[in-house]
PDB file of C-alpha atoms in Angstrom:
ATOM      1  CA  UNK A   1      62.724 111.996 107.992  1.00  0.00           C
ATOM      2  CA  UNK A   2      61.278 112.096 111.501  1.00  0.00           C
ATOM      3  CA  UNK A   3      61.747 114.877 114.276  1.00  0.00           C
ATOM      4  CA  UNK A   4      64.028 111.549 116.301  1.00  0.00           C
ATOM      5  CA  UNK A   5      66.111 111.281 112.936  1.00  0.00           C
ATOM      6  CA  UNK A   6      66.747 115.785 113.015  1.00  0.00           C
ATOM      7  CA  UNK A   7      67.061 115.441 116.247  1.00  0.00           C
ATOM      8  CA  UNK A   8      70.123 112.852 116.028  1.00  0.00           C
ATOM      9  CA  UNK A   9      71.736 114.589 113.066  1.00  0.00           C
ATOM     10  CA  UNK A  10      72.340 117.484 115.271  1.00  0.00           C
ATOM     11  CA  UNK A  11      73.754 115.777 117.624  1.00  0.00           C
ATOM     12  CA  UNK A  12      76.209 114.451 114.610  1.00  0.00           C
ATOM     13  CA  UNK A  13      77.097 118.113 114.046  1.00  0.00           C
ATOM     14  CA  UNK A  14      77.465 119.041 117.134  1.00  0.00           C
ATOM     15  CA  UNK A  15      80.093 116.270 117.676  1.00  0.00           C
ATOM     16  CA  UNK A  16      81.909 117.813 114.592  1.00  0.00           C
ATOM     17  CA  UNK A  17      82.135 120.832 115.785  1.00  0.00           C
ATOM     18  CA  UNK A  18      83.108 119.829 119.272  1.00  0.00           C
ATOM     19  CA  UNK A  19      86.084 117.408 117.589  1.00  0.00           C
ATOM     20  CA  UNK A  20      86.862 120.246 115.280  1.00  0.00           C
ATOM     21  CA  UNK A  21      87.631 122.624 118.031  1.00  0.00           C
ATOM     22  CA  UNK A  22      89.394 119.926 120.006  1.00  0.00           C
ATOM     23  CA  UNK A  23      91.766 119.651 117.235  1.00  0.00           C
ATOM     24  CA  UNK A  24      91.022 116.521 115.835  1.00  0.00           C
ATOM     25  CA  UNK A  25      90.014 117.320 112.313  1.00  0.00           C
ATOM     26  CA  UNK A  26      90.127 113.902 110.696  1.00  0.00           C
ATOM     27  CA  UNK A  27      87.516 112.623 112.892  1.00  0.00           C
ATOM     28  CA  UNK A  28      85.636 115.764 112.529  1.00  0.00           C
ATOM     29  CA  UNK A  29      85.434 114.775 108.783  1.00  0.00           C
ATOM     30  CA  UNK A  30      83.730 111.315 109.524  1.00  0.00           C
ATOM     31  CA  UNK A  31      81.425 113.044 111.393  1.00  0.00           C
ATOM     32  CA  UNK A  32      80.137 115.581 109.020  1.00  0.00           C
ATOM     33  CA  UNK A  33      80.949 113.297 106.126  1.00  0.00           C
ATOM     34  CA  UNK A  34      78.392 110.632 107.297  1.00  0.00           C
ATOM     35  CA  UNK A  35      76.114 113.654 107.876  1.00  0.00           C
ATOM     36  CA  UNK A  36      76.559 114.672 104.149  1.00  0.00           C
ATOM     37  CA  UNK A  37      75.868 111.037 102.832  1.00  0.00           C
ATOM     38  CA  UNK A  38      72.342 111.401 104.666  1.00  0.00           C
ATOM     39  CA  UNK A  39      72.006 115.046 103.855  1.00  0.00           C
ATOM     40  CA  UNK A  40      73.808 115.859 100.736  1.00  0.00           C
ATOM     41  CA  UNK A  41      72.338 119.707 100.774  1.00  0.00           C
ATOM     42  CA  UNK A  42      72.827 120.724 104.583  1.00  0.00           C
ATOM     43  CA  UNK A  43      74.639 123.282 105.017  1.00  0.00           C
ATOM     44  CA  UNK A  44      75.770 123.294 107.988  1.00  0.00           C
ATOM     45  CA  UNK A  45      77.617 120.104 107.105  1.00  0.00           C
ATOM     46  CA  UNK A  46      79.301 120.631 103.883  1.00  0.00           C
ATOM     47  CA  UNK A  47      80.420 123.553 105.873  1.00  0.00           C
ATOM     48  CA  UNK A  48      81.731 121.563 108.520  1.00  0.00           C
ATOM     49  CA  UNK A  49      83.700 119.313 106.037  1.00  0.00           C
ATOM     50  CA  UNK A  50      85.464 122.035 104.507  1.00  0.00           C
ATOM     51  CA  UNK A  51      86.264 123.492 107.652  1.00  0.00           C
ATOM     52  CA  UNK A  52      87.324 119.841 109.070  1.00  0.00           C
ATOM     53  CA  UNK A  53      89.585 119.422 105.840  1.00  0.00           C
ATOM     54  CA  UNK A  54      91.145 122.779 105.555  1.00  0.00           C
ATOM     55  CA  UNK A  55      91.997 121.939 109.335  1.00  0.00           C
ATOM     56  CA  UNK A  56      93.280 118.735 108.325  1.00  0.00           C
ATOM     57  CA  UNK A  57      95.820 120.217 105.349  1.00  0.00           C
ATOM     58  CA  UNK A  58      97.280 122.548 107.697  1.00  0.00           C
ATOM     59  CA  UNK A  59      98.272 119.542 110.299  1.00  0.00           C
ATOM     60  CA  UNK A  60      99.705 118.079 107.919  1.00  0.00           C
ATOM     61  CA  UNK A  61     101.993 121.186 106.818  1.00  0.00           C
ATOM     62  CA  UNK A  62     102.927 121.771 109.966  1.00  0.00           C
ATOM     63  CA  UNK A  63     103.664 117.932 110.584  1.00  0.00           C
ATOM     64  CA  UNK A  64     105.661 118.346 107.515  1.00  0.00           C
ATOM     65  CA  UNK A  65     107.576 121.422 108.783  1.00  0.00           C
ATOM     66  CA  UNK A  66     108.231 119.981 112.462  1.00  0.00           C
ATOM     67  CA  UNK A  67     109.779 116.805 110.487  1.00  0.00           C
ATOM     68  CA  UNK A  68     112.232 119.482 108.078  1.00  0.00           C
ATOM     69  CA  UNK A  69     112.942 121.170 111.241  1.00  0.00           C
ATOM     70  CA  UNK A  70     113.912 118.067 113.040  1.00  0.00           C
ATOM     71  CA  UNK A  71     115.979 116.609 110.189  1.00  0.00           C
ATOM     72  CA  UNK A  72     117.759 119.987 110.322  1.00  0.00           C
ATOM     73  CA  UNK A  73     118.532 119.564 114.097  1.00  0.00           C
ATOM     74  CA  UNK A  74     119.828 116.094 113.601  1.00  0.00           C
ATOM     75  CA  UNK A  75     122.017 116.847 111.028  1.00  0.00           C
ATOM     76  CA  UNK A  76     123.368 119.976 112.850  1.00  0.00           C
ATOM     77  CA  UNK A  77     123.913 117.777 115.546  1.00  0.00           C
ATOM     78  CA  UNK A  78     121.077 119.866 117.694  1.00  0.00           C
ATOM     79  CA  UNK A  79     119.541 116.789 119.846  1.00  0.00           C
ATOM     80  CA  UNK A  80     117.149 118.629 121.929  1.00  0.00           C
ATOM     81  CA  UNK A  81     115.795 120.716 119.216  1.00  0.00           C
ATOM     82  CA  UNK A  82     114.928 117.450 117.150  1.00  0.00           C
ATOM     83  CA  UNK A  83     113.394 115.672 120.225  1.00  0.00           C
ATOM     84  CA  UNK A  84     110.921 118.496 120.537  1.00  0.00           C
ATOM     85  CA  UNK A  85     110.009 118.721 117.362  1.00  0.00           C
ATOM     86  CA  UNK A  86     109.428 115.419 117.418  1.00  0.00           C
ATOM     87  CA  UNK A  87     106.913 115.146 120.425  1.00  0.00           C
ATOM     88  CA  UNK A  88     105.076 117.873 119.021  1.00  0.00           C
ATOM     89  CA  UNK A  89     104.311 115.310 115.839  1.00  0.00           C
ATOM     90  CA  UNK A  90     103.768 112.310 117.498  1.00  0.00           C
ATOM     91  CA  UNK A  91     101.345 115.069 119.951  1.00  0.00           C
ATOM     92  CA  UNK A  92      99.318 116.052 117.256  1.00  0.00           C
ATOM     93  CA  UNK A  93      99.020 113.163 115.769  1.00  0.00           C
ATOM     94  CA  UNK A  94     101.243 113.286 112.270  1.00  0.00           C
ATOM     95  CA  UNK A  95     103.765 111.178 110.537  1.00  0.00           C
ATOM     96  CA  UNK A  96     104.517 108.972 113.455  1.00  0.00           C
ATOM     97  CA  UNK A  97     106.269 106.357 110.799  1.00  0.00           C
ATOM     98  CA  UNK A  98     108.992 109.189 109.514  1.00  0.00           C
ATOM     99  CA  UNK A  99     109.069 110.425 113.298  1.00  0.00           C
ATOM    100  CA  UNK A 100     110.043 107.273 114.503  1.00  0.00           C
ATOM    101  CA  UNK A 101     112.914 106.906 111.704  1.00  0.00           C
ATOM    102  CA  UNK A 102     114.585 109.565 112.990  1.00  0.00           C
ATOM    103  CA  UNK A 103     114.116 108.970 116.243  1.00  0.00           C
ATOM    104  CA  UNK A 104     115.955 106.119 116.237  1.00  0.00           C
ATOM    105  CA  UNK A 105     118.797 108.668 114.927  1.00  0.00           C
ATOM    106  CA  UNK A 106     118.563 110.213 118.147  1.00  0.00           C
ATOM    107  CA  UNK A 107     120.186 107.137 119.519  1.00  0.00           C
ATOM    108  CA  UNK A 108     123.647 106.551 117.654  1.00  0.00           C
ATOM    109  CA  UNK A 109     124.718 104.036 120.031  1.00  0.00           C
ATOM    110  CA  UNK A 110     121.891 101.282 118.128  1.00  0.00           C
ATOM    111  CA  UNK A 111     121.252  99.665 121.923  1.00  0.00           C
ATOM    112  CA  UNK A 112     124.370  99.116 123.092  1.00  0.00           C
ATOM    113  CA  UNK A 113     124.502  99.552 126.774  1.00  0.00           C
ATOM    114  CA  UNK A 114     128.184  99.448 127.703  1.00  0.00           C
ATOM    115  CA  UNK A 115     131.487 100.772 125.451  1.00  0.00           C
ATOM    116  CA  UNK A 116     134.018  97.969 124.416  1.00  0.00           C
ATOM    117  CA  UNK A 117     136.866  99.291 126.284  1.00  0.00           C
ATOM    118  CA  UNK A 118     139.765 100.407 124.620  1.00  0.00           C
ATOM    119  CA  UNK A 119     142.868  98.381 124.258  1.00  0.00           C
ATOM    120  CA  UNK A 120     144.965 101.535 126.276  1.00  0.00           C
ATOM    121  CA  UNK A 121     142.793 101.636 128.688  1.00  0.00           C
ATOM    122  CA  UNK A 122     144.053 100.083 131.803  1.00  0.00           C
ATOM    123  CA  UNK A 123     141.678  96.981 133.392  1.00  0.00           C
ATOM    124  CA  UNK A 124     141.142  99.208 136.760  1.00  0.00           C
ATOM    125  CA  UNK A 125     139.940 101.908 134.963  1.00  0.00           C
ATOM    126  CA  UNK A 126     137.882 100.489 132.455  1.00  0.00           C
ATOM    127  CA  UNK A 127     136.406  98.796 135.888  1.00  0.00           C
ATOM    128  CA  UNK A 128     135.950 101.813 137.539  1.00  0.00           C
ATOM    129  CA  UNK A 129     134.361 103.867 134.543  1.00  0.00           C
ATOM    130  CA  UNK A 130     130.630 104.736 134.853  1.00  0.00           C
ATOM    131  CA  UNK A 131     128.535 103.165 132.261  1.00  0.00           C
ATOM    132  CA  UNK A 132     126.801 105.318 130.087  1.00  0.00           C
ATOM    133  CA  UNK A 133     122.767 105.912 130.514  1.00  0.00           C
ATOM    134  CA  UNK A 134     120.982 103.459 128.233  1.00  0.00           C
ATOM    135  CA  UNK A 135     117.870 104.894 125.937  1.00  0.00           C
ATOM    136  CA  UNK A 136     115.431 103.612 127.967  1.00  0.00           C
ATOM    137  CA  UNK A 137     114.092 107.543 128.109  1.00  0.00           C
ATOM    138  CA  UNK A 138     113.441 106.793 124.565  1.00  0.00           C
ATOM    139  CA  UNK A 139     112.023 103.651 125.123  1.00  0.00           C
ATOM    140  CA  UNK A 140     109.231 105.173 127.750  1.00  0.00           C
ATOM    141  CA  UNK A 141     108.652 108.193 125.868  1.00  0.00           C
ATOM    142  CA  UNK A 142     107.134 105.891 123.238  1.00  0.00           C
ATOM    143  CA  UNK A 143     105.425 104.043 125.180  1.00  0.00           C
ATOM    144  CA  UNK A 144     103.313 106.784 126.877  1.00  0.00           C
ATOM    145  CA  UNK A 145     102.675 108.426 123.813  1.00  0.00           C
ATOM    146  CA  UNK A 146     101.431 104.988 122.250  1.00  0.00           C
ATOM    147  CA  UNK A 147      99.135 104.016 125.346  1.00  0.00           C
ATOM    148  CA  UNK A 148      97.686 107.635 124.859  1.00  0.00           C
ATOM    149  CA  UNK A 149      96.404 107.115 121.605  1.00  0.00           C
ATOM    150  CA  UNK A 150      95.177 104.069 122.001  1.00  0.00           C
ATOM    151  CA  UNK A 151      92.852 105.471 125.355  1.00  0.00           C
ATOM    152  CA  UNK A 152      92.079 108.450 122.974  1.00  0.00           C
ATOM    153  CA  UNK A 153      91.051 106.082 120.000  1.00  0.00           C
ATOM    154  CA  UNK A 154      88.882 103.735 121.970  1.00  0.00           C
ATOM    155  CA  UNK A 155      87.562 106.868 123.422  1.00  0.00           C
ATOM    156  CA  UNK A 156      86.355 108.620 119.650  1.00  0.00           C
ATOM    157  CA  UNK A 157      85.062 105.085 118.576  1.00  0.00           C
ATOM    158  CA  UNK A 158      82.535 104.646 121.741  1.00  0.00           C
ATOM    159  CA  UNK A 159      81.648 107.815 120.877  1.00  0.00           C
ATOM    160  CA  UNK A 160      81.383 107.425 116.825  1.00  0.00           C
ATOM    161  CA  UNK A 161      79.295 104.083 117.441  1.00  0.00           C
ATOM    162  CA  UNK A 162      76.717 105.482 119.823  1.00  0.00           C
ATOM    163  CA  UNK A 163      76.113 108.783 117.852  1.00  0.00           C
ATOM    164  CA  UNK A 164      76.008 106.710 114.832  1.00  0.00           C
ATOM    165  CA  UNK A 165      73.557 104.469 116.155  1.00  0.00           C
ATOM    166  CA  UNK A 166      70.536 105.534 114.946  1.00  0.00           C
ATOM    167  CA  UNK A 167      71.782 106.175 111.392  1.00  0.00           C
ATOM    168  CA  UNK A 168      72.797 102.298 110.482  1.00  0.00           C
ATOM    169  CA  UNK A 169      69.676 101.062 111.907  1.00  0.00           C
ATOM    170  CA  UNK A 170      67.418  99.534 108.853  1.00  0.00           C
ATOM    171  CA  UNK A 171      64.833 101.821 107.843  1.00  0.00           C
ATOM    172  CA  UNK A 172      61.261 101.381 109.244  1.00  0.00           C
ATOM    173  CA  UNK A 173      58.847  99.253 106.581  1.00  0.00           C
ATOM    174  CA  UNK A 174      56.643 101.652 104.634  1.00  0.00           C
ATOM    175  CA  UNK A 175      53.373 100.342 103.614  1.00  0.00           C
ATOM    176  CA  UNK A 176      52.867 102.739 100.416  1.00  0.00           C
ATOM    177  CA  UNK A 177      55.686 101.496  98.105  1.00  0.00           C
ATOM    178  CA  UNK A 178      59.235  99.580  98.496  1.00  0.00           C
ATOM    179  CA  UNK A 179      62.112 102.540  98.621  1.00  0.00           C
ATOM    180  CA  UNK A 180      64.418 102.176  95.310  1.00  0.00           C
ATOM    181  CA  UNK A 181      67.716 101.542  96.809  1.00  0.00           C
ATOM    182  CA  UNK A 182      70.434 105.204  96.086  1.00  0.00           C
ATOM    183  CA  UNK A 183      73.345 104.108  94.188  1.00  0.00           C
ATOM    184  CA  UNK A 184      76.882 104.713  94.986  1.00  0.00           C
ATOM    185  CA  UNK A 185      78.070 108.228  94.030  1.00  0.00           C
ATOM    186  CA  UNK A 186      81.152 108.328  91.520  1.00  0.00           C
ATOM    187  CA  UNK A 187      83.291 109.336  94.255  1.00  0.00           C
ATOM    188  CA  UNK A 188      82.321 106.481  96.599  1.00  0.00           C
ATOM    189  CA  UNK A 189      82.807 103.818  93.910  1.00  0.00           C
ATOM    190  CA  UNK A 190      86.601 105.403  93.041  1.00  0.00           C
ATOM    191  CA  UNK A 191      87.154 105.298  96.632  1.00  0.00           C
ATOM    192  CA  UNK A 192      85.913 101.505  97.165  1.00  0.00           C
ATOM    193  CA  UNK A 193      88.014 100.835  94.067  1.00  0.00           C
ATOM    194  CA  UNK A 194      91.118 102.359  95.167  1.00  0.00           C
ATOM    195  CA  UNK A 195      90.789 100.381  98.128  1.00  0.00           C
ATOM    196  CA  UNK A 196      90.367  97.266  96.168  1.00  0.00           C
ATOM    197  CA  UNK A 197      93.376  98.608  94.624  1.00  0.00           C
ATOM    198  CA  UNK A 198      95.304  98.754  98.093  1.00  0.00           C
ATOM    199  CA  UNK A 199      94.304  95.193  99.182  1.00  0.00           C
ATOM    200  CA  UNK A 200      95.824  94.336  95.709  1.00  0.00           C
ATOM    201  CA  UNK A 201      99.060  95.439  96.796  1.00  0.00           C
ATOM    202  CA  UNK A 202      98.522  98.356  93.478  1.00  0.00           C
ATOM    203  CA  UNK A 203      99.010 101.770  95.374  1.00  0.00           C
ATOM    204  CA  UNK A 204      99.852 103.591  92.092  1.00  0.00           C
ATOM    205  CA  UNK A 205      96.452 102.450  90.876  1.00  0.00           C
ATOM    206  CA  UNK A 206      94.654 103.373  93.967  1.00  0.00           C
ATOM    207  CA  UNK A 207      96.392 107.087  94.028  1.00  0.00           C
ATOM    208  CA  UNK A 208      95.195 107.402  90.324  1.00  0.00           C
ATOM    209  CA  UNK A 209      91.328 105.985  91.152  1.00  0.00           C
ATOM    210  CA  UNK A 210      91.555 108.813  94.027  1.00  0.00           C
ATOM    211  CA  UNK A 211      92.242 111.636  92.166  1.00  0.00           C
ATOM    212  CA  UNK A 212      89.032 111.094  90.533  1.00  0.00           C
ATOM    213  CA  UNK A 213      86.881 112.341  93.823  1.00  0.00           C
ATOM    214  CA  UNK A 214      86.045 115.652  93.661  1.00  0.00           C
ATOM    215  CA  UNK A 215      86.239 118.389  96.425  1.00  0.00           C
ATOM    216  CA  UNK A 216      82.418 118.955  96.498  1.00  0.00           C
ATOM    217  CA  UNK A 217      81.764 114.459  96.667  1.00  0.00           C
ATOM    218  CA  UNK A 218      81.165 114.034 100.707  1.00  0.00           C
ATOM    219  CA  UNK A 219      83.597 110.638  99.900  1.00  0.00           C
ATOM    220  CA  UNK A 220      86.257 113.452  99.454  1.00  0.00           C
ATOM    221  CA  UNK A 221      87.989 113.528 103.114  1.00  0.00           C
ATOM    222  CA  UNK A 222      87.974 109.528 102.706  1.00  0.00           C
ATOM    223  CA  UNK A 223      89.364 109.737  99.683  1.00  0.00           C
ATOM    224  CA  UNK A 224      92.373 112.254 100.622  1.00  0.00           C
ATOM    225  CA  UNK A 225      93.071 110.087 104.003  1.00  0.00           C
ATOM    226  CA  UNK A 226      93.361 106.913 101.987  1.00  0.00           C
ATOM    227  CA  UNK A 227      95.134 108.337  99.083  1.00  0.00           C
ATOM    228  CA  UNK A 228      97.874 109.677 101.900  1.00  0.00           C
ATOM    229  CA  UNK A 229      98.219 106.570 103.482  1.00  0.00           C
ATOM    230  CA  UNK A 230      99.380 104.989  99.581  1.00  0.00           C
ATOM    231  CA  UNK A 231     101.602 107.794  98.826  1.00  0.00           C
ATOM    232  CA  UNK A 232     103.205 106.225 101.619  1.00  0.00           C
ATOM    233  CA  UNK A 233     102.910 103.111 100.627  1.00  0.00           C
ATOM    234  CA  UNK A 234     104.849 104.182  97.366  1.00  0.00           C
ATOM    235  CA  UNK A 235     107.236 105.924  99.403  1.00  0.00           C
ATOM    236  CA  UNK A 236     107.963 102.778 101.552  1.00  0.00           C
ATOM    237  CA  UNK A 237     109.175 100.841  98.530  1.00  0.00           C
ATOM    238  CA  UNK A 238     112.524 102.433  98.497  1.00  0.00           C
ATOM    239  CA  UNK A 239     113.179 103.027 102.287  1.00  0.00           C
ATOM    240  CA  UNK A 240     116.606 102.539 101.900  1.00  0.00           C
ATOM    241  CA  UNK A 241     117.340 104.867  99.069  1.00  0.00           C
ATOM    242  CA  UNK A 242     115.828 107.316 101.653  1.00  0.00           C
ATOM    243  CA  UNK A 243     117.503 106.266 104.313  1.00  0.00           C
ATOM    244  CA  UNK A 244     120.619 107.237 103.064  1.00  0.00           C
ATOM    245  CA  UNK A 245     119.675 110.171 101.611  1.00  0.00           C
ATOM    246  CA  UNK A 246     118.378 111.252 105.398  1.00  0.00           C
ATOM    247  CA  UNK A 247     121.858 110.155 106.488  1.00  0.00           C
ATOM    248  CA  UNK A 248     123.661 112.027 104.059  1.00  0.00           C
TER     249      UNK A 248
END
């Protein structure tokens, strides 16, 4: 490895530690992951990772908590309390798919803008009587948030591709003898099959194949993203045996 190559895998840790404190732990992960793939025995980055994926369980718990606690709110008929549990998920980046179901439940009124009026209700009066405020609020608040990730996404992948720039280039041509290409660690060939697996439409599969990568394989942070996003998946075949649970 040359001094340029050192030289640019510190600059990979660095920009771990700098997303790490930042709170943005799951592309803190990517960062020291791909610096674990080159360097499997630096410490500094295996260190990183489990600091970036301890990080990365507790935003979840506490995404999982703010959701609980807005349920609660909703079904206590607490409004406010639910809305601002709310915006702190979408803030820091959690569930956004369950925060936008209930949501929605903020909103009983399902977009209607003006009340039929009653039958009793004389025609002057039901003339005369304001019409209520529409959920437009809603509307904008989710629009902002939305346009904010997206800036803050394009933002970590200009980033991601010009720190990573020197590690995908092709190796320099060595005159001695032809390298022997590494082959895939078990954990990167469970994780390439489970997203085979996904593709296939087979999330049960692809939660099985994951729970095959270890803690200490530097595919592990991959693996536990993926693997969340087809618990999901399995969770989204019965949204409406949930939905009336959460309604309930």
């Amino acid at each position: 490895m040359t001094a340029t190559d050192r030289e640019r895998i510190q600059g990979l840790l660095a920009e771990g530690w700098r997303l790490l404190k930042a709170g943005q732990p799951r592309e803190a992960a990517l960062v020291f992951g791909r610096v674990a793939l080159v360097e499997p025995t630096r410490a500094e980055a295996l260190r990183g990772l489990a600091s970036a994926r301890a990080a990365v369980t507790e935003s979840e718990r506490r995404s999982d908590e703010r959701l609980d606690e807005a349920r609660r709110a909703l079904e206590n008929g607490d409004k406010a309390a639910a809305q601002a549990a709310l915006e702190a998920v979408i803030a820091e980046g959690g569930d956004r798919d369950r925060a936008a179901v209930l949501l929605d439940r903020l909103d009983p009124r399902e977009g209607r803008l003006h009340p039929r009026a009653s039958a009793d209700t004389p025609t002057d009066l039901a003339a005369l009587a304001p019409a209520p405020t529409s959920s437009w609020t809603r509307h904008l608040f989710a629009a902002a948030c939305t346009t904010g990730l997206t800036v803050l996404g394009l933002g970590v992948f200009a980033s991601w591709d010009r720190l990573l720039f020197g590690l995908t280039r092709p190796p320099a041509p060595r005159s001695d003898a032809t390298a022997a290409p590494v082959a895939p660690t078990s954990g990167e060939r469970a994780l390439a099959q489970a997203r085979r697996l996904m593709e296939a439409g087979n999330p049960a599969a692809a939660v099985a194949a994951l729970d095959r990568v270890g803690p200490q394989e530097p595919a592990y942070p991959f693996a536990r993203q993926l693997r969340h996003q087809a618990v999901r998946a399995l969770q989204g075949e019965h949204p409406a045996a949930r939905s009336g649970g959460e309604t309930r």
